Short mmCIF file of C-alpha atoms and ligand atoms in Angstrom, two decimals:
data_model
loop_
_atom_site.label_atom_id
_atom_site.label_comp_id
_atom_site.label_asym_id
_atom_site.label_seq_id
_atom_site.Cartn_x
_atom_site.Cartn_y
_atom_site.Cartn_z
CA MET A 1 93.36 236.41 71.15
CA ASP A 2 89.86 237.97 71.31
CA PRO A 3 87.47 235.28 70.72
CA SER A 4 84.98 237.84 69.31
CA THR A 5 86.87 238.79 66.19
CA ASP A 6 86.44 236.36 63.34
CA PRO A 7 90.11 234.63 62.93
CA ASP A 8 91.71 234.99 59.42
CA PRO A 9 91.93 231.51 57.95
CA GLU A 10 94.98 232.66 55.96
CA SER A 11 96.70 234.13 59.01
CA ALA A 12 99.94 232.11 60.12
CA PRO A 13 99.66 230.86 63.61
CA GLY A 14 101.43 232.81 66.60
CA PRO A 15 104.25 231.09 68.12
CA ASP A 16 102.28 229.86 70.93
CA GLU A 17 99.23 228.10 69.05
CA ALA A 18 99.07 224.85 67.35
CA SER A 19 98.96 224.96 63.80
CA PRO A 20 95.30 224.95 62.37
CA GLY A 21 94.52 221.34 61.28
CA LEU A 22 96.34 219.37 63.71
CA PHE A 23 93.68 217.25 64.49
CA ASP A 24 91.28 218.12 61.82
CA ASP A 25 93.79 215.86 59.87
CA LEU A 26 93.95 213.17 62.03
CA LEU A 27 89.99 212.78 62.17
CA SER A 28 89.56 212.86 58.55
CA GLY A 29 89.29 209.44 56.90
CA GLU A 30 87.65 206.48 57.76
CA PRO A 31 88.38 205.34 61.54
CA ILE A 32 89.38 201.67 61.59
CA PHE A 33 88.27 200.98 65.12
CA GLU A 34 84.76 200.36 66.00
CA ASN A 35 85.50 200.02 69.70
CA LYS A 36 88.88 199.85 70.40
CA GLU A 37 88.49 199.27 74.23
CA VAL A 38 87.46 195.65 73.54
CA LEU A 39 91.05 195.12 72.65
CA ARG A 40 92.76 196.05 75.80
CA PRO A 41 93.63 193.99 78.74
CA SER A 42 91.09 195.78 80.98
CA TYR A 43 88.11 194.29 79.09
CA THR A 44 86.33 191.32 80.31
CA PRO A 45 84.85 189.51 77.43
CA ARG A 46 81.16 187.78 77.91
CA ARG A 47 82.43 184.62 75.99
CA LEU A 48 85.78 182.92 76.48
CA PRO A 49 86.00 179.98 73.78
CA HIS A 50 88.31 177.20 74.76
CA ARG A 51 87.95 177.55 78.17
CA GLU A 52 84.60 176.16 78.73
CA GLU A 53 86.39 173.08 80.71
CA GLN A 54 88.22 175.62 83.22
CA ILE A 55 84.98 177.30 83.66
CA ASN A 56 82.88 174.36 84.47
CA ASN A 57 85.34 172.97 86.84
CA MET A 58 85.21 176.48 88.89
CA ALA A 59 81.59 176.70 88.70
CA THR A 60 81.02 172.89 89.93
CA ILE A 61 83.37 173.40 92.75
CA LEU A 62 82.14 177.05 93.62
CA VAL A 63 78.07 176.07 93.38
CA THR A 64 78.72 174.59 96.88
CA ALA A 65 78.55 178.35 97.94
CA LEU A 66 74.66 178.82 96.51
CA ARG A 67 74.04 175.90 98.75
CA GLY A 68 75.08 177.77 101.52
CA ASP A 69 78.27 175.46 102.38
CA THR A 70 82.07 176.21 102.05
CA PRO A 71 83.34 175.54 98.85
CA SER A 72 86.71 173.68 98.27
CA ASN A 73 90.10 176.06 98.18
CA ILE A 74 90.64 176.26 94.58
CA LEU A 75 94.22 176.69 93.01
CA ILE A 76 94.67 177.96 89.27
CA TYR A 77 97.74 177.64 87.42
CA GLY A 78 98.72 178.71 83.72
CA LYS A 79 101.09 180.91 82.22
CA THR A 80 100.29 184.81 81.51
CA GLY A 81 97.82 185.01 78.83
CA THR A 82 96.06 182.02 78.98
CA GLY A 83 92.66 183.54 80.41
CA LYS A 84 92.84 182.79 83.90
CA THR A 85 91.84 186.15 85.16
CA ALA A 86 89.19 186.58 82.64
CA SER A 87 87.86 183.14 83.38
CA ALA A 88 87.87 183.96 86.97
CA LYS A 89 86.11 187.36 86.67
CA PHE A 90 83.65 185.74 84.56
CA VAL A 91 82.68 183.00 87.08
CA SER A 92 82.73 185.37 89.84
CA ASP A 93 80.17 187.79 88.00
CA GLU A 94 77.95 184.48 87.54
CA LEU A 95 78.25 183.55 91.11
CA GLU A 96 77.44 186.71 92.15
CA THR A 97 74.32 187.31 89.94
CA THR A 98 73.08 184.03 90.83
CA SER A 99 73.18 184.56 94.47
CA GLN A 100 71.15 187.84 94.23
CA LYS A 101 68.58 185.96 92.28
CA TYR A 102 68.34 183.30 94.70
CA GLU A 103 69.06 185.70 97.57
CA VAL A 104 71.81 183.10 98.94
CA PRO A 105 74.46 185.05 101.07
CA CYS A 106 77.56 184.57 98.96
CA GLU A 107 80.13 186.85 97.43
CA VAL A 108 83.22 187.19 95.75
CA GLN A 109 86.41 189.80 96.59
CA TYR A 110 88.88 190.16 94.05
CA ILE A 111 92.56 190.77 95.04
CA ASN A 112 95.26 191.39 92.54
CA CYS A 113 98.31 190.76 94.59
CA GLU A 114 100.61 192.23 92.04
CA VAL A 115 99.16 195.59 93.39
CA THR A 116 98.25 194.65 97.09
CA ASP A 117 101.30 192.52 97.99
CA THR A 118 101.66 192.56 101.40
CA GLN A 119 99.51 190.51 104.16
CA TYR A 120 99.08 194.18 105.77
CA ARG A 121 97.45 195.48 102.39
CA VAL A 122 95.42 192.17 101.71
CA LEU A 123 94.15 192.06 105.06
CA ALA A 124 93.16 195.58 105.15
CA GLN A 125 91.43 195.57 101.60
CA LEU A 126 89.23 192.80 102.87
CA ALA A 127 88.62 194.48 106.30
CA ASN A 128 87.42 197.81 104.85
CA LYS A 129 85.60 195.88 102.29
CA PHE A 130 83.43 193.92 104.44
CA ILE A 131 83.11 197.24 107.01
CA ASP A 132 81.82 199.09 104.30
CA GLU A 133 79.42 196.46 103.48
CA ASN A 134 78.37 195.79 107.16
CA VAL A 135 77.80 199.64 107.50
CA ALA A 136 75.64 199.83 104.71
CA TYR A 137 73.37 197.05 105.82
CA ILE A 138 73.15 198.34 109.36
CA THR A 139 72.18 201.63 108.25
CA GLU A 140 69.31 200.37 105.82
CA GLU A 141 68.10 197.96 108.80
CA LEU A 142 67.97 200.96 111.01
CA GLU A 143 66.08 202.78 108.38
CA ARG A 144 63.67 200.15 108.30
CA LEU A 145 63.37 199.78 112.09
CA ASP A 146 62.99 203.61 112.47
CA ALA A 147 60.05 203.56 110.24
CA ARG A 148 58.70 200.50 112.00
CA ARG A 149 58.93 202.43 115.42
CA ASP A 150 57.01 205.45 113.84
CA ASP A 151 54.60 203.30 112.68
CA LEU A 152 54.03 202.17 116.15
CA ASP A 153 53.89 205.36 117.71
CA ASP A 154 51.57 206.90 115.56
CA GLY A 155 49.24 203.85 115.66
CA THR A 156 49.77 202.62 112.15
CA ALA A 157 51.07 198.84 112.78
CA SER A 158 50.96 196.82 116.00
CA ILE A 159 53.61 195.21 117.58
CA GLU A 160 52.32 191.85 116.63
CA GLU A 161 53.12 192.81 112.70
CA THR A 162 56.52 193.13 113.49
CA ALA A 163 59.48 190.52 114.50
CA PHE A 164 59.55 192.14 117.79
CA ASP A 165 57.96 190.54 120.89
CA ASP A 166 57.62 194.22 122.50
CA ARG A 167 58.55 197.85 121.90
CA GLU A 168 61.62 197.36 124.14
CA ALA A 169 63.02 194.67 122.27
CA LEU A 170 62.74 196.74 118.99
CA ASP A 171 64.42 199.69 120.82
CA THR A 172 67.42 197.29 122.12
CA ARG A 173 68.08 196.14 118.54
CA ILE A 174 68.02 199.66 116.99
CA GLU A 175 70.40 200.46 119.97
CA ASN A 176 72.81 197.56 119.42
CA LEU A 177 72.93 198.31 115.57
CA GLU A 178 73.75 201.79 116.35
CA ALA A 179 76.60 200.57 118.68
CA ASP A 180 77.83 198.10 116.10
CA ARG A 181 78.10 200.80 113.53
CA GLU A 182 80.08 202.85 115.89
CA GLU A 183 82.53 200.00 116.22
CA PHE A 184 83.54 199.26 112.82
CA GLU A 185 86.77 201.28 112.41
CA PRO A 186 88.10 201.21 108.93
CA VAL A 187 91.76 200.05 109.03
CA PRO A 188 94.26 202.65 108.14
CA MET A 189 97.11 202.21 105.05
CA THR A 190 99.49 201.54 107.32
CA GLY A 191 100.39 201.67 111.15
CA TRP A 192 98.30 198.74 113.07
CA PRO A 193 99.87 195.66 113.94
CA THR A 194 98.92 192.88 111.98
CA ASP A 195 96.98 190.94 114.55
CA ARG A 196 94.80 193.75 115.06
CA VAL A 197 94.30 193.93 111.43
CA TYR A 198 93.57 190.47 110.97
CA SER A 199 91.01 190.51 114.16
CA THR A 200 89.24 193.36 112.60
CA PHE A 201 88.72 191.49 109.20
CA PHE A 202 87.57 188.57 110.96
CA GLU A 203 85.12 190.38 113.00
CA ALA A 204 83.98 192.30 109.91
CA VAL A 205 83.39 189.24 107.83
CA ASP A 206 81.82 187.15 110.67
CA TYR A 207 79.26 189.92 111.34
CA ARG A 208 76.66 188.15 109.24
CA GLU A 209 76.07 184.89 107.87
CA ARG A 210 77.67 184.66 104.27
CA VAL A 211 80.03 182.65 102.04
CA VAL A 212 82.82 184.52 100.85
CA VAL A 213 85.33 183.70 97.95
CA ILE A 214 88.71 185.20 98.19
CA MET A 215 90.19 185.47 94.92
CA LEU A 216 93.78 186.32 95.00
CA ASP A 217 95.16 186.68 91.51
CA GLU A 218 98.84 186.65 90.90
CA ILE A 219 98.82 185.05 94.35
CA ASP A 220 102.74 183.72 93.48
CA LYS A 221 103.89 187.74 93.68
CA LEU A 222 102.45 187.93 96.85
CA VAL A 223 104.25 184.95 98.37
CA GLU A 224 107.55 186.16 96.58
CA LYS A 225 106.82 189.43 98.47
CA SER A 226 105.75 188.48 101.72
CA GLY A 227 105.87 184.82 102.33
CA ASP A 228 102.76 182.64 103.07
CA ASP A 229 101.70 183.86 106.07
CA THR A 230 98.50 185.47 104.71
CA LEU A 231 97.64 182.38 102.91
CA TYR A 232 98.20 180.64 106.32
CA ASN A 233 95.71 182.84 108.09
CA LEU A 234 92.90 182.76 105.72
CA SER A 235 93.09 178.94 105.09
CA ARG A 236 92.84 177.96 109.03
CA MET A 237 89.97 180.84 109.33
CA ASN A 238 87.00 178.73 108.95
CA SER A 239 87.58 176.91 112.17
CA GLU A 240 87.02 179.79 114.18
CA LEU A 241 84.64 181.65 112.12
CA GLU A 242 80.78 181.44 113.38
CA ASN A 243 78.64 182.57 110.97
CA SER A 244 80.50 183.00 107.86
CA ARG A 245 82.60 181.06 105.68
CA VAL A 246 85.61 181.48 103.70
CA SER A 247 86.99 180.13 100.70
CA ILE A 248 89.92 181.09 98.63
CA MET A 249 91.23 180.91 94.97
CA GLY A 250 94.63 181.34 94.08
CA ILE A 251 95.50 182.20 90.58
CA SER A 252 99.17 181.71 89.62
CA ASN A 253 101.46 182.42 86.68
CA ASP A 254 103.99 180.42 88.16
CA LEU A 255 103.67 176.80 87.93
CA LYS A 256 106.12 175.94 90.86
CA PHE A 257 105.20 178.32 93.27
CA THR A 258 103.72 175.86 95.85
CA ASP A 259 107.29 174.63 96.49
CA PHE A 260 107.71 177.89 98.71
CA LEU A 261 104.65 177.14 100.60
CA ASP A 262 104.44 175.73 104.14
CA PRO A 263 103.08 172.02 103.52
CA ARG A 264 99.91 172.81 105.80
CA VAL A 265 98.96 175.78 103.52
CA LYS A 266 100.20 173.94 100.39
CA SER A 267 97.52 171.17 100.97
CA SER A 268 94.73 173.46 102.15
CA LEU A 269 94.96 175.91 99.07
CA GLY A 270 95.59 172.83 96.43
CA GLU A 271 92.19 170.88 97.73
CA GLU A 272 91.29 171.41 94.03
CA GLU A 273 93.75 172.35 91.32
CA ILE A 274 92.65 173.86 87.54
CA VAL A 275 95.45 173.93 84.67
CA PHE A 276 95.13 176.61 81.81
CA PRO A 277 97.19 175.29 79.06
CA PRO A 278 98.65 177.72 76.51
CA TYR A 279 96.61 178.51 73.48
CA ASP A 280 97.56 176.83 70.05
CA ALA A 281 97.41 179.11 66.96
CA THR A 282 93.82 177.83 65.94
CA GLN A 283 92.28 178.95 69.48
CA LEU A 284 93.90 182.04 69.51
CA ARG A 285 92.36 182.67 65.87
CA ASP A 286 88.90 181.87 67.40
CA ILE A 287 89.61 184.30 70.07
CA LEU A 288 90.69 187.31 68.01
CA GLN A 289 87.93 186.43 65.41
CA HIS A 290 85.49 186.98 67.96
CA ARG A 291 87.09 190.34 69.71
CA SER A 292 87.77 191.77 66.14
CA ASP A 293 83.91 191.37 65.20
CA ILE A 294 83.36 193.91 67.78
CA ALA A 295 86.37 196.04 67.58
CA PHE A 296 86.53 197.08 63.97
CA LYS A 297 84.61 198.76 61.44
CA PRO A 298 83.46 195.86 59.03
CA ASP A 299 85.72 194.58 56.34
CA THR A 300 88.71 196.86 57.59
CA LEU A 301 90.82 193.17 57.99
CA SER A 302 92.65 191.57 55.24
CA GLU A 303 92.42 188.02 55.61
CA ASP A 304 95.91 187.23 56.79
CA VAL A 305 95.84 189.40 59.66
CA ILE A 306 94.40 187.12 62.23
CA PRO A 307 96.32 184.13 61.44
CA LEU A 308 99.66 185.98 61.63
CA CYS A 309 98.72 187.56 64.67
CA ALA A 310 97.54 184.00 65.97
CA ALA A 311 100.79 182.61 64.99
CA PHE A 312 103.14 185.17 66.70
CA ALA A 313 101.38 184.56 69.63
CA ALA A 314 101.51 180.93 69.66
CA GLN A 315 105.28 181.23 69.44
CA GLU A 316 104.99 183.53 72.51
CA HIS A 317 103.90 180.54 74.71
CA GLY A 318 99.90 180.89 73.51
CA ASP A 319 99.74 184.20 74.90
CA ALA A 320 96.19 185.58 74.06
CA ARG A 321 97.03 189.12 75.58
CA ARG A 322 100.11 189.18 73.29
CA ALA A 323 97.71 188.43 70.37
CA LEU A 324 95.20 191.25 71.26
CA ASP A 325 98.27 193.63 71.80
CA LEU A 326 99.27 192.65 68.22
CA LEU A 327 95.89 193.45 66.37
CA ARG A 328 95.26 196.40 68.54
CA THR A 329 98.79 198.00 67.46
CA ALA A 330 98.38 196.37 63.91
CA GLY A 331 95.38 198.66 63.93
CA GLU A 332 97.00 201.88 65.39
CA LEU A 333 99.83 201.57 62.73
CA ALA A 334 97.19 201.47 60.02
CA GLU A 335 95.57 204.02 61.35
CA ARG A 336 98.30 206.24 61.41
CA ASP A 337 99.30 205.20 58.11
CA ARG A 338 95.78 206.81 57.01
CA THR A 339 94.87 203.31 55.39
CA GLU A 340 91.27 201.97 55.55
CA ASN A 341 92.82 198.19 55.86
CA ILE A 342 95.21 196.15 58.00
CA HIS A 343 97.61 194.51 56.33
CA GLU A 344 99.99 191.50 57.16
CA GLU A 345 102.81 194.13 57.03
CA HIS A 346 100.91 196.16 59.95
CA VAL A 347 101.04 193.05 61.87
CA ARG A 348 104.87 192.66 61.35
CA ARG A 349 105.60 195.82 62.22
CA ALA A 350 103.55 195.76 65.31
CA GLN A 351 105.52 192.48 66.51
CA GLU A 352 108.60 194.51 66.00
CA LYS A 353 107.32 197.39 68.14
CA ILE A 354 106.15 195.21 70.59
CA GLU A 355 109.14 193.40 71.02
CA LEU A 356 111.24 196.75 70.64
CA ASP A 357 109.10 198.06 73.52
CA ARG A 358 109.60 194.81 75.72
CA VAL A 359 113.47 195.12 75.02
CA VAL A 360 113.39 198.95 75.93
CA GLU A 361 111.59 198.28 79.27
CA VAL A 362 113.74 195.35 80.17
CA VAL A 363 116.81 197.29 79.50
CA ARG A 364 115.65 200.21 81.21
CA THR A 365 115.09 198.36 84.60
CA LEU A 366 118.49 196.64 84.76
CA PRO A 367 120.81 197.18 87.49
CA THR A 368 123.61 199.77 86.91
CA GLN A 369 126.05 197.06 86.75
CA SER A 370 124.26 194.85 84.22
CA LYS A 371 123.52 198.08 82.07
CA LEU A 372 127.67 198.45 82.17
CA VAL A 373 128.27 195.18 81.26
CA LEU A 374 125.83 195.38 78.08
CA TYR A 375 127.44 198.81 77.24
CA ALA A 376 130.87 197.00 77.08
CA VAL A 377 129.28 194.72 74.44
CA ILE A 378 127.60 197.37 72.56
CA LEU A 379 130.92 199.24 72.30
CA LEU A 380 132.48 196.10 71.17
CA GLU A 381 130.15 195.29 68.62
CA GLU A 382 130.11 199.20 67.25
CA ASN A 383 133.69 198.45 66.57
CA GLY A 384 133.14 195.52 64.61
CA VAL A 385 134.27 193.00 67.31
CA HIS A 386 132.57 189.55 66.25
CA ASN A 387 132.24 186.12 68.94
CA ILE A 388 132.97 188.82 71.88
CA ASN A 389 134.39 186.80 74.60
CA THR A 390 133.97 187.26 78.39
CA GLY A 391 137.54 188.57 78.72
CA GLU A 392 136.96 191.35 76.42
CA VAL A 393 133.76 192.17 78.10
CA PHE A 394 135.60 192.37 81.29
CA ASN A 395 138.18 194.70 80.18
CA ILE A 396 135.83 197.22 78.64
CA TYR A 397 133.69 197.08 81.56
CA LYS A 398 136.35 197.68 84.40
CA ARG A 399 137.47 201.13 82.38
CA LEU A 400 133.68 201.98 82.26
CA CYS A 401 133.55 201.43 86.08
CA ALA A 402 136.70 203.49 86.44
CA GLU A 403 135.42 206.46 84.25
CA ILE A 404 132.04 206.88 86.33
CA ASP A 405 133.77 205.83 89.64
CA MET A 406 131.48 202.32 90.09
CA ASP A 407 132.91 199.72 92.15
CA VAL A 408 134.63 196.87 89.81
CA LEU A 409 132.85 193.46 90.03
CA THR A 410 135.13 190.35 89.75
CA GLN A 411 135.06 188.62 86.18
CA ARG A 412 133.10 185.77 88.03
CA ARG A 413 130.31 188.24 88.60
CA VAL A 414 130.44 189.56 85.17
CA THR A 415 130.27 186.23 84.06
CA ASP A 416 126.97 185.75 85.74
CA LEU A 417 125.52 189.06 84.64
CA ILE A 418 126.19 187.75 80.94
CA SER A 419 124.15 184.90 81.73
CA GLU A 420 121.30 187.06 83.03
CA LEU A 421 121.64 189.00 80.08
CA ASP A 422 121.42 185.76 78.17
CA MET A 423 118.35 184.45 79.88
CA LEU A 424 116.48 187.88 79.29
CA GLY A 425 117.18 187.38 75.40
CA ILE A 426 119.45 190.92 75.19
CA VAL A 427 122.71 188.78 74.37
CA ASN A 428 123.18 185.30 72.84
CA ALA A 429 125.99 183.90 74.99
CA VAL A 430 127.45 180.17 74.17
CA VAL A 431 129.97 178.62 75.93
CA VAL A 432 133.03 177.46 73.51
CA SER A 433 136.16 175.32 74.39
CA LYS A 434 139.47 177.06 73.84
CA GLY A 435 141.26 173.72 73.96
CA ARG A 436 144.06 173.96 76.44
CA TYR A 437 143.06 177.60 77.37
CA GLY A 438 139.86 176.31 78.94
CA ARG A 439 136.30 177.65 78.12
CA THR A 440 135.04 180.83 77.54
CA LYS A 441 131.63 182.45 76.45
CA GLU A 442 131.34 184.16 73.21
CA MET A 443 128.58 186.49 72.58
CA SER A 444 126.59 188.91 70.53
CA LEU A 445 123.89 191.38 70.66
CA SER A 446 120.45 190.05 70.21
CA VAL A 447 118.59 193.35 70.11
CA PRO A 448 118.79 196.10 68.00
CA LEU A 449 122.09 198.27 68.79
CA ASP A 450 120.79 202.04 68.21
CA GLU A 451 117.81 201.77 70.39
CA THR A 452 119.52 199.99 73.02
CA LYS A 453 122.41 202.23 73.19
CA SER A 454 120.05 205.07 73.83
CA VAL A 455 118.16 203.63 76.35
CA LEU A 456 121.55 202.89 78.29
CA LEU A 457 122.79 206.42 77.98
CA ALA A 458 119.77 207.80 79.26
CA ASP A 459 120.62 206.61 82.53
CA SER A 460 122.01 209.38 84.46
CA ARG A 461 125.09 207.57 85.52
CA LEU A 462 126.10 205.86 81.99
CA GLY A 463 125.66 208.75 80.52
CA GLU A 464 128.54 210.31 81.72
CA VAL A 465 130.59 207.94 79.71
CA GLU A 466 129.12 208.48 76.19
CA ASP A 467 132.48 209.13 74.75
CA ALA A 468 134.02 205.90 75.34
CA GLN A 469 135.91 205.59 72.44
CA PRO A 470 139.36 205.52 73.71
CA PHE A 471 138.90 202.77 75.93
CA VAL A 472 137.59 200.80 73.08
CA GLN A 473 140.82 201.25 71.16
CA ALA A 474 142.98 200.54 74.15
CA ARG A 475 141.29 197.09 74.26
CA PHE A 476 143.43 195.90 71.65
CA ASP A 477 146.86 197.02 73.47
CA ASP A 478 145.59 194.92 76.45
CA SER A 479 145.16 191.64 74.72
P1 ADP B 501 96.08 185.63 82.43
O1 ADP B 501 95.09 186.04 83.59
O2 ADP B 501 95.85 184.12 82.39
O3 ADP B 501 97.37 186.41 82.26
P2 ADP B 501 94.07 186.91 81.04
O4 ADP B 501 92.67 186.41 81.48
O5 ADP B 501 94.29 188.33 81.39
O6 ADP B 501 95.04 186.05 81.28
O7 ADP B 501 93.91 186.96 79.30
C1 ADP B 501 94.61 187.90 78.45
C2 ADP B 501 94.04 188.55 77.71
O8 ADP B 501 93.30 187.60 77.00
C3 ADP B 501 92.71 189.20 78.24
O9 ADP B 501 92.53 190.43 77.28
C4 ADP B 501 91.59 188.53 78.00
O10 ADP B 501 90.31 188.85 77.81
C5 ADP B 501 91.99 187.69 76.65
N1 ADP B 501 91.38 186.40 76.69
C6 ADP B 501 92.13 185.21 77.42
N2 ADP B 501 91.64 184.18 77.24
C7 ADP B 501 90.58 184.49 76.11
C8 ADP B 501 89.43 183.52 75.70
N3 ADP B 501 89.19 182.26 75.71
N4 ADP B 501 88.53 184.05 74.90
C9 ADP B 501 88.52 185.68 74.77
N5 ADP B 501 89.61 186.53 75.38
C10 ADP B 501 90.46 185.80 76.21
MG1 MG B 502 96.35 187.06 85.25
#
């Protein structure tokens, strides 16, 4: 369309154009959110109610770093959403700010081990970080010394005013720094032997005097994926470092992860332990109240909204992340309804939506065999079978396997897969005694049938058995 012609508001949109007003409509009406970002997990709050004790404990241990000594290693435990990451980031910001104020060389390196999950990657990330810092430091130092040399050359300064004995010493220092800068070679993403990555990190961190706190968040994921070598290597560094000191702060969602550690690593890492207990409903209310004041326009929340979000999240092992998700999702649903207030009903719908999203994600990522077992349960339920037993599931499952050319697992294995589905909260299975016929499992689906079925059928392999009706009928002939 020629943009210079005045568009006729009455004309129907062409086939390739959005209908007019698609966004106008949505933009009209009072927005509910003042600042939605505040409710997202990426936001780091400046105030963390009900974590004063844990934050003080961390600070008491880490203050050693500001005195130039090595703080004890710290291990932090707690379930998801108990404020571990938020508190640790808060403390590390404060530590760095204070160290700048007093000009003490102390820094924190944060690594999320869910993302950076191998020894190579952890060491490479640390090495490159310190290489960058060293190069920046050297460059600054060289600029300063070059200016000094110029001053000497044109007679605006004398050698006595510098920290050098003579001109030659200054030249040597400049040459050395230039050589150092040349030597720092960044670690590539892959390809080096691990000991080379380690020694590169070692030299980079030891280049200058400093105390470094290495924060390894989700440390249990690192150990699960790649063992405890990284922790072993990091925890014994101090005995060899000359200029710098390293202290480790590990954060774990899994309370039992130290069981898998080498005893030496375990005792070194757990010098100090801080536990983050789950929040109760009252504490969650405070947290939500504080955030909602910034997140929403004034007077948008009806008074039962925050207590209900808090109550739901308290049931979910006191997870503050869930509480904030609920509040944000409730706000989004209210916005979609074009109402100006959030009501209890929005929170209930938000709870359902989040729960369903979780189920969809869990089902979508199941292994194909488990998907087939689950699909067998669904087909039985659809046909009105109650108290479905393992044998019935197994019969349907076998037919489904034949249909799509999958290997058939033993009934034993299928029983195990059913237990896994039970643990994930997808089916509810109970063991019942059949008298002299032994025991069997009886199960029912605990997730919404239609949504679950469509997630299963979206799998390219299962999609092929969409028309499975005949097998279910055949089940009755079999038994
Ligand atoms: P964890 O690391 O223990 O899984 P997070 O620190 O990521 O938990 O916290 C989850 C969410 O809840 C984040 O958005 C965080 O900002 C918020 N949160 C947790 N505890 C508090 C608190 N005491 N005050 C305010 N917000 C909190
Ligand atoms: Mg965390």
